[in-house]
Amino acid sequence: MDQDWIEERLRLLTAKAEKIVIVPMGKWGRTCKEILEGMGRTDLVFLDNRDYDDRTVFPVEGGDHWYTDALYLIAAANEGVRKEIREQLERHVAPSQLADLFSDDLIQSRISQYGKVTLDFLCCGFAKCGTTSLHVALRQNPNVFLPDVKETMFADNIWLPSAHRNLRLSYPPKLTAGKITGGIEPAYLRSAKTVHDYFGEHLRLLFCVRNPVKAAYSLFRMQMRDGFHDRIFYYLQKYKNISPEVFDEWVRLETEKDTFCYMDYIREYLNYYPKDQVRIVVFEDMIKRPDAVMQEIQEYIGLDRQHRSRYDALPHINEGDRIPKNLACAYINRSIMGLMRETEESDVELFASMQSVRDQIWLITNEEYSEPMREETKEELTRFYMDSIRELEDFLERSLKGTWYEE
């Protein structure tokens, strides 16, 4: 990782700070910690955005840990996360105490420095809503180009020269010439401004959506399987085995379930793109009427009738019905995912080849999980999502009753 520019920016931002609070302690937060410690700064405090096992962390209401003499360094790359953290911090500390490691002017400078890759369409969401199946399906059409690696994580790594190099390598001109070129990557979900600034105003946007209650349960299982977040091990250590009761606590504690309040994210894209450049695809429709829906998608992304493929069925990929067999297997899964994330930043081709190795290991470390969520939890989540569902129905100009909910 090229850290020179980070060190230069940290020197500028922290020169007059008596105490530095780094939030959150993700990849970039840890990088800042290492660099600042290397610079001899010992007056560091680290905050994250979770509260587990009697360990109080950011954000909480009040408390002695809000330092009036500190600089709060927001070390989040994603624009949506930066915005959310800033809004939370401003409840407790003065705006003058806040500084962003990343900023819009840095994005513009990187774009100017490295140039752009041009796409015709981009599917920006949502996770666990059929995006991988859509990726596989569209790649079957010889008139469409999608890269081998579905998720480049480009938006969160736009600051790195390697991210720009890898994105260009993912779209070689000799393979994209004469084809409709696109990307399918839910990681862009919270990056509306970045997408607009980089890919431009003519981009056609797609969003795959699914019954949010089922999507949340699928995301929960995927997180248990990947073990990428430290907090997953809190659940495994506490409960020993994955169960509907674990999901109940996940629903109570985790903010990831908010991801499936679909219009909260689509609305942000509508600030930059007109409605006719935003197409929402209902996953249940793709399953029930695969060819009809795929014909609509192919027409929308710019394919003439003679260049469209037929689909008798939608590929069922990455269904998320497997979980780690035990805690040890979860640690193995986490190690694999961590190695892949590091590789993804430096070598996109090696990352693609590692996916098949990961899948083979997962056959050993994971097992089928088919336990349904409790009915009480299902009802609670349906109530939680209902306002968002109503807003989505207004956007779609159709009812989802009988597909997502019953009254």
Short mmCIF file of C-alpha atoms in Angstrom, two decimals:
data_model
loop_
_atom_site.label_atom_id
_atom_site.label_comp_id
_atom_site.label_asym_id
_atom_site.label_seq_id
_atom_site.Cartn_x
_atom_site.Cartn_y
_atom_site.Cartn_z
CA MET A 1 0.00 0.00 0.00
CA ASP A 2 1.37 3.43 -0.98
CA GLN A 3 1.50 5.22 2.39
CA ASP A 4 3.55 8.31 1.49
CA TRP A 5 0.54 10.47 0.74
CA ILE A 6 -1.21 9.30 3.93
CA GLU A 7 1.80 10.26 6.04
CA GLU A 8 1.96 13.67 4.35
CA ARG A 9 -1.74 14.25 4.97
CA LEU A 10 -1.51 13.10 8.59
CA ARG A 11 1.32 15.54 9.26
CA LEU A 12 -0.83 18.34 7.88
CA LEU A 13 -4.01 17.39 9.75
CA THR A 14 -2.48 16.55 13.13
CA ALA A 15 0.31 19.13 13.42
CA LYS A 16 -1.48 21.21 16.07
CA ALA A 17 -3.44 18.43 17.78
CA GLU A 18 -2.66 17.70 21.45
CA LYS A 19 -4.53 14.38 21.32
CA ILE A 20 -5.67 12.35 18.32
CA VAL A 21 -8.76 10.15 18.29
CA ILE A 22 -8.89 7.78 15.32
CA VAL A 23 -12.31 6.49 14.27
CA PRO A 24 -13.15 3.88 13.09
CA MET A 25 -10.44 1.25 13.52
CA GLY A 26 -10.88 -0.39 10.15
CA LYS A 27 -8.18 -0.88 7.52
CA TRP A 28 -7.43 2.81 7.15
CA GLY A 29 -7.67 3.49 10.89
CA ARG A 30 -5.07 0.82 11.57
CA THR A 31 -2.86 2.30 8.85
CA CYS A 32 -3.11 5.75 10.48
CA LYS A 33 -2.28 4.24 13.86
CA GLU A 34 0.88 2.60 12.52
CA ILE A 35 2.04 5.73 10.70
CA LEU A 36 1.35 8.09 13.61
CA GLU A 37 3.13 5.76 16.03
CA GLY A 38 6.06 5.69 13.60
CA MET A 39 6.02 9.50 13.68
CA GLY A 40 6.42 9.37 17.46
CA ARG A 41 2.84 10.29 18.32
CA THR A 42 1.84 8.48 21.50
CA ASP A 43 -1.22 10.56 22.39
CA LEU A 44 -3.60 8.32 20.41
CA VAL A 45 -7.08 7.03 21.23
CA PHE A 46 -8.88 4.48 19.07
CA LEU A 47 -12.63 4.25 18.70
CA ASP A 48 -14.85 1.96 16.71
CA ASN A 49 -18.60 1.85 16.09
CA ARG A 50 -19.67 -1.21 18.07
CA ASP A 51 -20.54 -2.03 21.69
CA TYR A 52 -19.99 -5.67 22.64
CA ASP A 53 -19.39 -7.68 25.78
CA ASP A 54 -19.33 -4.68 28.15
CA ARG A 55 -16.74 -2.92 26.00
CA THR A 56 -18.00 0.58 25.25
CA VAL A 57 -16.97 1.98 21.92
CA PHE A 58 -18.08 4.76 19.58
CA PRO A 59 -20.78 5.95 19.33
CA VAL A 60 -22.39 6.24 22.75
CA GLU A 61 -24.37 9.01 24.35
CA GLY A 62 -22.20 11.19 26.57
CA GLY A 63 -19.34 9.81 28.62
CA ASP A 64 -15.97 10.99 29.82
CA HIS A 65 -14.27 9.78 26.66
CA TRP A 66 -15.36 12.82 24.64
CA TYR A 67 -12.15 14.87 24.69
CA THR A 68 -12.47 18.62 24.34
CA ASP A 69 -8.78 18.95 23.49
CA ALA A 70 -8.65 16.23 20.81
CA LEU A 71 -8.68 16.07 17.04
CA TYR A 72 -11.12 13.40 15.83
CA LEU A 73 -9.60 11.88 12.71
CA ILE A 74 -12.24 10.17 10.53
CA ALA A 75 -10.32 7.38 8.80
CA ALA A 76 -13.12 5.98 6.62
CA ALA A 77 -12.67 5.88 2.86
CA ASN A 78 -16.30 5.33 1.86
CA GLU A 79 -18.18 8.59 1.44
CA GLY A 80 -21.36 7.25 3.04
CA VAL A 81 -19.50 5.98 6.10
CA ARG A 82 -17.60 9.27 6.44
CA LYS A 83 -20.85 11.20 6.37
CA GLU A 84 -22.50 8.94 8.93
CA ILE A 85 -19.56 9.10 11.35
CA ARG A 86 -19.29 12.88 11.03
CA GLU A 87 -22.99 13.31 11.81
CA GLN A 88 -22.65 11.09 14.89
CA LEU A 89 -19.53 12.83 16.16
CA GLU A 90 -21.05 16.29 15.74
CA ARG A 91 -23.56 15.35 18.45
CA HIS A 92 -20.71 15.30 20.97
CA VAL A 93 -17.80 17.43 19.77
CA ALA A 94 -17.33 20.70 17.89
CA PRO A 95 -17.07 20.57 14.08
CA SER A 96 -13.66 22.25 14.38
CA GLN A 97 -12.40 19.09 16.13
CA LEU A 98 -13.20 16.88 13.13
CA ALA A 99 -10.88 16.08 10.23
CA ASP A 100 -11.26 13.67 7.30
CA LEU A 101 -8.31 11.58 6.18
CA PHE A 102 -10.10 11.36 2.84
CA SER A 103 -11.93 14.18 1.10
CA ASP A 104 -13.67 15.01 -2.17
CA ASP A 105 -10.72 17.08 -3.41
CA LEU A 106 -8.47 14.03 -2.98
CA ILE A 107 -10.83 11.98 -5.15
CA GLN A 108 -10.70 14.61 -7.86
CA SER A 109 -6.92 14.75 -7.73
CA ARG A 110 -6.69 10.95 -8.10
CA ILE A 111 -9.10 10.98 -11.04
CA SER A 112 -7.09 13.73 -12.73
CA GLN A 113 -3.86 11.87 -12.07
CA TYR A 114 -4.88 8.41 -13.28
CA GLY A 115 -7.76 9.02 -15.71
CA LYS A 116 -11.03 7.10 -16.01
CA VAL A 117 -12.45 3.81 -17.19
CA THR A 118 -15.65 4.26 -19.18
CA LEU A 119 -18.65 2.03 -18.45
CA ASP A 120 -22.11 1.82 -20.01
CA PHE A 121 -23.83 0.49 -16.90
CA LEU A 122 -23.17 -0.24 -13.25
CA CYS A 123 -25.15 -2.37 -10.81
CA CYS A 124 -24.52 -0.80 -7.40
CA GLY A 125 -26.59 -3.03 -5.13
CA PHE A 126 -27.76 -4.78 -3.20
CA ALA A 127 -25.80 -7.54 -1.47
CA LYS A 128 -27.60 -10.89 -1.18
CA CYS A 129 -30.16 -9.81 -3.79
CA GLY A 130 -28.99 -11.77 -6.82
CA THR A 131 -26.14 -9.58 -8.06
CA THR A 132 -23.77 -12.53 -8.44
CA SER A 133 -26.39 -14.47 -10.41
CA LEU A 134 -26.94 -11.41 -12.61
CA HIS A 135 -23.18 -11.13 -13.15
CA VAL A 136 -22.92 -14.75 -14.28
CA ALA A 137 -26.02 -14.42 -16.48
CA LEU A 138 -24.87 -11.30 -18.31
CA ARG A 139 -21.40 -12.75 -18.86
CA GLN A 140 -23.09 -15.49 -20.90
CA ASN A 141 -23.95 -12.86 -23.51
CA PRO A 142 -20.96 -12.43 -25.87
CA ASN A 143 -22.03 -8.83 -26.55
CA VAL A 144 -21.59 -7.81 -22.91
CA PHE A 145 -18.29 -7.38 -21.12
CA LEU A 146 -18.06 -7.82 -17.37
CA PRO A 147 -14.71 -8.45 -15.64
CA ASP A 148 -13.84 -11.82 -14.17
CA VAL A 149 -13.70 -10.35 -10.65
CA LYS A 150 -17.15 -9.07 -9.73
CA GLU A 151 -16.12 -6.84 -6.83
CA THR A 152 -13.09 -4.62 -7.36
CA MET A 153 -13.60 -2.48 -4.21
CA PHE A 154 -12.46 0.43 -6.38
CA ALA A 155 -14.57 3.10 -4.67
CA ASP A 156 -13.04 2.36 -1.26
CA ASN A 157 -9.50 2.23 -2.68
CA ILE A 158 -9.70 5.07 -5.22
CA TRP A 159 -6.85 6.76 -3.36
CA LEU A 160 -4.39 3.99 -4.31
CA PRO A 161 -2.48 3.82 -7.62
CA SER A 162 -2.95 0.03 -7.53
CA ALA A 163 -6.74 0.44 -7.49
CA HIS A 164 -6.66 2.47 -10.71
CA ARG A 165 -4.21 0.03 -12.29
CA ASN A 166 -6.36 -2.95 -11.35
CA LEU A 167 -9.52 -1.31 -12.67
CA ARG A 168 -7.85 -0.65 -16.03
CA LEU A 169 -6.57 -4.24 -16.13
CA SER A 170 -10.13 -5.43 -15.50
CA TYR A 171 -11.31 -3.69 -18.69
CA PRO A 172 -8.72 -4.41 -21.42
CA PRO A 173 -9.57 -2.47 -24.62
CA LYS A 174 -9.10 -5.54 -26.84
CA LEU A 175 -11.89 -7.31 -24.91
CA THR A 176 -14.27 -4.39 -24.37
CA ALA A 177 -14.20 -3.02 -27.94
CA GLY A 178 -17.64 -3.11 -29.55
CA LYS A 179 -19.35 -4.46 -26.43
CA ILE A 180 -21.68 -3.08 -23.81
CA THR A 181 -19.36 -2.70 -20.83
CA GLY A 182 -20.42 -2.68 -17.22
CA GLY A 183 -19.80 -3.60 -13.63
CA ILE A 184 -21.79 -5.32 -10.91
CA GLU A 185 -20.58 -4.36 -7.47
CA PRO A 186 -22.70 -3.76 -4.35
CA ALA A 187 -19.66 -2.11 -2.75
CA TYR A 188 -20.59 1.04 -4.72
CA LEU A 189 -23.84 1.29 -2.77
CA ARG A 190 -22.74 4.15 -0.50
CA SER A 191 -20.62 5.94 -3.09
CA ALA A 192 -23.11 7.87 -5.22
CA LYS A 193 -21.00 11.00 -5.57
CA THR A 194 -17.82 9.02 -6.24
CA VAL A 195 -19.62 6.99 -8.94
CA HIS A 196 -20.93 10.17 -10.56
CA ASP A 197 -17.59 11.96 -10.40
CA TYR A 198 -15.67 9.01 -11.84
CA PHE A 199 -18.03 7.28 -14.29
CA GLY A 200 -19.97 10.36 -15.39
CA GLU A 201 -23.55 11.48 -15.84
CA HIS A 202 -24.52 9.12 -18.67
CA LEU A 203 -24.03 5.93 -16.70
CA ARG A 204 -27.04 3.60 -16.52
CA LEU A 205 -27.63 2.32 -13.01
CA LEU A 206 -29.08 -0.98 -11.82
CA PHE A 207 -30.14 -2.03 -8.33
CA CYS A 208 -31.18 -5.58 -7.45
CA VAL A 209 -33.59 -5.78 -4.51
CA ARG A 210 -35.13 -8.70 -2.62
CA ASN A 211 -37.49 -9.27 0.27
CA PRO A 212 -35.41 -7.39 2.87
CA VAL A 213 -36.20 -9.84 5.66
CA LYS A 214 -34.78 -12.74 3.64
CA ALA A 215 -31.87 -10.61 2.44
CA ALA A 216 -30.94 -9.70 6.02
CA TYR A 217 -30.94 -13.37 7.05
CA SER A 218 -28.78 -14.25 4.05
CA LEU A 219 -26.32 -11.46 4.88
CA PHE A 220 -26.12 -12.71 8.47
CA ARG A 221 -25.20 -16.20 7.26
CA MET A 222 -22.61 -14.79 4.85
CA GLN A 223 -20.97 -12.77 7.62
CA MET A 224 -20.84 -15.84 9.82
CA ARG A 225 -19.25 -17.77 6.97
CA ASP A 226 -16.62 -15.19 5.99
CA GLY A 227 -15.63 -14.29 9.55
CA PHE A 228 -14.04 -11.15 8.17
CA HIS A 229 -15.23 -8.84 10.97
CA ASP A 230 -13.86 -9.35 14.47
CA ARG A 231 -17.32 -8.98 15.96
CA ILE A 232 -18.42 -12.23 14.29
CA PHE A 233 -16.21 -14.08 16.76
CA TYR A 234 -18.08 -12.40 19.60
CA TYR A 235 -21.17 -14.32 18.50
CA LEU A 236 -19.36 -17.60 17.93
CA GLN A 237 -17.58 -17.44 21.28
CA LYS A 238 -20.78 -16.54 23.10
CA TYR A 239 -23.16 -19.02 21.47
CA LYS A 240 -20.73 -21.74 20.27
CA ASN A 241 -23.03 -22.56 17.33
CA ILE A 242 -24.99 -20.50 14.82
CA SER A 243 -28.71 -20.51 15.58
CA PRO A 244 -31.82 -18.35 15.11
CA GLU A 245 -31.05 -16.91 18.56
CA VAL A 246 -27.72 -15.60 17.25
CA PHE A 247 -29.60 -13.92 14.42
CA ASP A 248 -31.93 -12.30 16.95
CA GLU A 249 -28.95 -10.64 18.64
CA TRP A 250 -27.44 -9.72 15.27
CA VAL A 251 -30.69 -7.97 14.38
CA ARG A 252 -30.59 -6.07 17.67
CA LEU A 253 -26.93 -5.02 17.53
CA GLU A 254 -25.90 -4.73 13.90
CA THR A 255 -26.53 -1.78 11.62
CA GLU A 256 -26.00 -3.89 8.48
CA LYS A 257 -29.71 -4.67 8.46
CA ASP A 258 -30.23 -1.01 7.52
CA THR A 259 -28.65 -1.84 4.15
CA PHE A 260 -31.98 -3.27 3.06
CA CYS A 261 -33.85 0.00 3.57
CA TYR A 262 -33.33 0.24 -0.15
CA MET A 263 -34.60 3.71 -0.95
CA ASP A 264 -32.24 5.32 1.59
CA TYR A 265 -29.41 4.44 -0.80
CA ILE A 266 -31.20 4.75 -4.12
CA ARG A 267 -32.41 8.20 -3.11
CA GLU A 268 -28.79 9.33 -2.77
CA TYR A 269 -28.12 8.26 -6.36
CA LEU A 270 -31.17 10.21 -7.49
CA ASN A 271 -29.35 13.34 -6.36
CA TYR A 272 -26.94 12.76 -9.25
CA TYR A 273 -28.90 10.77 -11.84
CA PRO A 274 -32.42 11.16 -13.29
CA LYS A 275 -35.01 8.50 -12.53
CA ASP A 276 -34.95 7.12 -16.08
CA GLN A 277 -31.27 6.19 -15.56
CA VAL A 278 -32.09 4.11 -12.47
CA ARG A 279 -33.53 0.63 -12.98
CA ILE A 280 -34.63 -1.50 -10.02
CA VAL A 281 -34.72 -5.27 -10.55
CA VAL A 282 -36.78 -7.34 -8.11
CA PHE A 283 -34.97 -10.60 -7.38
CA GLU A 284 -38.20 -12.57 -7.01
CA ASP A 285 -39.19 -11.45 -10.53
CA MET A 286 -35.86 -12.71 -11.91
CA ILE A 287 -36.49 -16.11 -10.37
CA LYS A 288 -40.10 -16.33 -11.51
CA ARG A 289 -39.72 -14.83 -15.00
CA PRO A 290 -35.99 -15.04 -15.82
CA ASP A 291 -36.15 -14.50 -19.57
CA ALA A 292 -38.65 -11.64 -19.45
CA VAL A 293 -36.66 -9.78 -16.78
CA MET A 294 -33.32 -10.44 -18.48
CA GLN A 295 -34.72 -9.16 -21.78
CA GLU A 296 -35.72 -5.93 -20.02
CA ILE A 297 -32.29 -5.61 -18.41
CA GLN A 298 -30.47 -6.22 -21.69
CA GLU A 299 -32.61 -3.63 -23.46
CA TYR A 300 -32.02 -1.13 -20.66
CA ILE A 301 -28.21 -1.44 -20.76
CA GLY A 302 -28.23 -0.76 -24.50
CA LEU A 303 -28.38 -4.09 -26.35
CA ASP A 304 -30.33 -4.31 -29.60
CA ARG A 305 -32.81 -7.17 -29.87
CA GLN A 306 -30.52 -9.22 -32.11
CA HIS A 307 -27.71 -8.95 -29.56
CA ARG A 308 -29.69 -10.18 -26.55
CA SER A 309 -29.42 -13.67 -25.08
CA ARG A 310 -32.29 -15.87 -23.94
CA TYR A 311 -32.46 -17.19 -20.37
CA ASP A 312 -34.57 -20.19 -19.49
CA ALA A 313 -33.32 -20.02 -15.90
CA LEU A 314 -31.26 -17.69 -13.75
CA PRO A 315 -27.96 -19.08 -12.41
CA HIS A 316 -28.15 -19.73 -8.65
CA ILE A 317 -24.81 -18.48 -7.37
CA ASN A 318 -23.57 -17.45 -3.90
CA GLU A 319 -26.82 -18.35 -2.19
CA GLY A 320 -25.34 -17.96 1.29
CA ASP A 321 -26.73 -21.12 2.87
CA ARG A 322 -23.47 -22.33 4.43
CA ILE A 323 -21.85 -21.38 7.75
CA PRO A 324 -18.58 -22.38 9.50
CA LYS A 325 -18.66 -25.74 11.24
CA ASN A 326 -17.07 -24.33 14.39
CA LEU A 327 -14.94 -21.51 15.77
CA ALA A 328 -11.71 -22.93 14.37
CA CYS A 329 -13.21 -23.13 10.88
CA ALA A 330 -14.39 -19.53 11.23
CA TYR A 331 -10.80 -18.43 11.92
CA ILE A 332 -9.63 -20.32 8.84
CA ASN A 333 -12.31 -18.60 6.74
CA ARG A 334 -11.33 -15.21 8.14
CA SER A 335 -7.66 -15.80 7.34
CA ILE A 336 -8.52 -16.69 3.75
CA MET A 337 -10.74 -13.63 3.31
CA GLY A 338 -8.10 -11.37 4.85
CA LEU A 339 -5.44 -12.69 2.47
CA MET A 340 -7.78 -12.21 -0.47
CA ARG A 341 -8.54 -8.63 0.50
CA GLU A 342 -4.82 -7.84 0.66
CA THR A 343 -4.25 -9.52 -2.71
CA GLU A 344 -7.21 -7.69 -4.24
CA GLU A 345 -5.48 -4.35 -3.71
CA SER A 346 -2.24 -5.40 -5.38
CA ASP A 347 -3.00 -8.04 -8.02
CA VAL A 348 -6.51 -8.42 -9.42
CA GLU A 349 -5.56 -11.42 -11.59
CA LEU A 350 -4.09 -13.35 -8.64
CA PHE A 351 -7.19 -12.46 -6.64
CA ALA A 352 -9.40 -14.05 -9.30
CA SER A 353 -7.41 -17.29 -9.21
CA MET A 354 -7.54 -17.37 -5.39
CA GLN A 355 -11.33 -17.46 -5.46
CA SER A 356 -11.37 -21.05 -6.70
CA VAL A 357 -8.92 -22.06 -3.95
CA ARG A 358 -11.12 -20.37 -1.36
CA ASP A 359 -14.19 -22.19 -2.64
CA GLN A 360 -12.44 -25.55 -2.29
CA ILE A 361 -11.41 -24.80 1.28
CA TRP A 362 -14.94 -23.69 2.10
CA LEU A 363 -16.19 -27.14 1.15
CA ILE A 364 -14.21 -28.42 4.15
CA THR A 365 -14.71 -25.60 6.67
CA ASN A 366 -18.41 -24.89 6.09
CA GLU A 367 -21.65 -26.81 6.41
CA GLU A 368 -25.25 -26.37 5.28
CA TYR A 369 -27.47 -24.20 7.44
CA SER A 370 -31.21 -24.25 6.85
CA GLU A 371 -32.66 -23.21 10.20
CA PRO A 372 -35.48 -20.69 9.62
CA MET A 373 -35.59 -17.48 11.62
CA ARG A 374 -38.13 -17.30 14.40
CA GLU A 375 -41.59 -16.07 13.36
CA GLU A 376 -41.39 -13.28 15.95
CA THR A 377 -38.14 -12.07 14.39
CA LYS A 378 -39.65 -12.21 10.91
CA GLU A 379 -42.60 -10.10 12.03
CA GLU A 380 -40.31 -7.64 13.80
CA LEU A 381 -38.12 -7.19 10.72
CA THR A 382 -41.14 -6.83 8.42
CA ARG A 383 -42.39 -3.96 10.61
CA PHE A 384 -38.89 -2.45 10.61
CA TYR A 385 -38.69 -2.45 6.80
CA MET A 386 -42.30 -1.54 5.98
CA ASP A 387 -41.85 2.22 5.56
CA SER A 388 -38.94 1.60 3.21
CA ILE A 389 -40.97 -1.00 1.29
CA ARG A 390 -43.81 1.50 0.84
CA GLU A 391 -41.40 4.09 -0.54
CA LEU A 392 -39.94 1.53 -2.94
CA GLU A 393 -43.44 0.58 -4.09
CA ASP A 394 -44.10 4.23 -4.90
CA PHE A 395 -40.91 4.38 -6.94
CA LEU A 396 -41.74 1.16 -8.78
CA GLU A 397 -45.39 2.14 -9.15
CA ARG A 398 -46.40 -1.40 -8.14
CA SER A 399 -47.34 -3.32 -5.01
CA LEU A 400 -45.03 -5.92 -3.47
CA LYS A 401 -47.82 -7.43 -1.40
CA GLY A 402 -47.82 -11.17 -1.81
CA THR A 403 -44.19 -11.06 -2.90
CA TRP A 404 -42.53 -9.51 0.15
CA TYR A 405 -45.30 -9.30 2.72
CA GLU A 406 -48.88 -10.23 3.53
CA GLU A 407 -51.49 -8.05 5.23
#
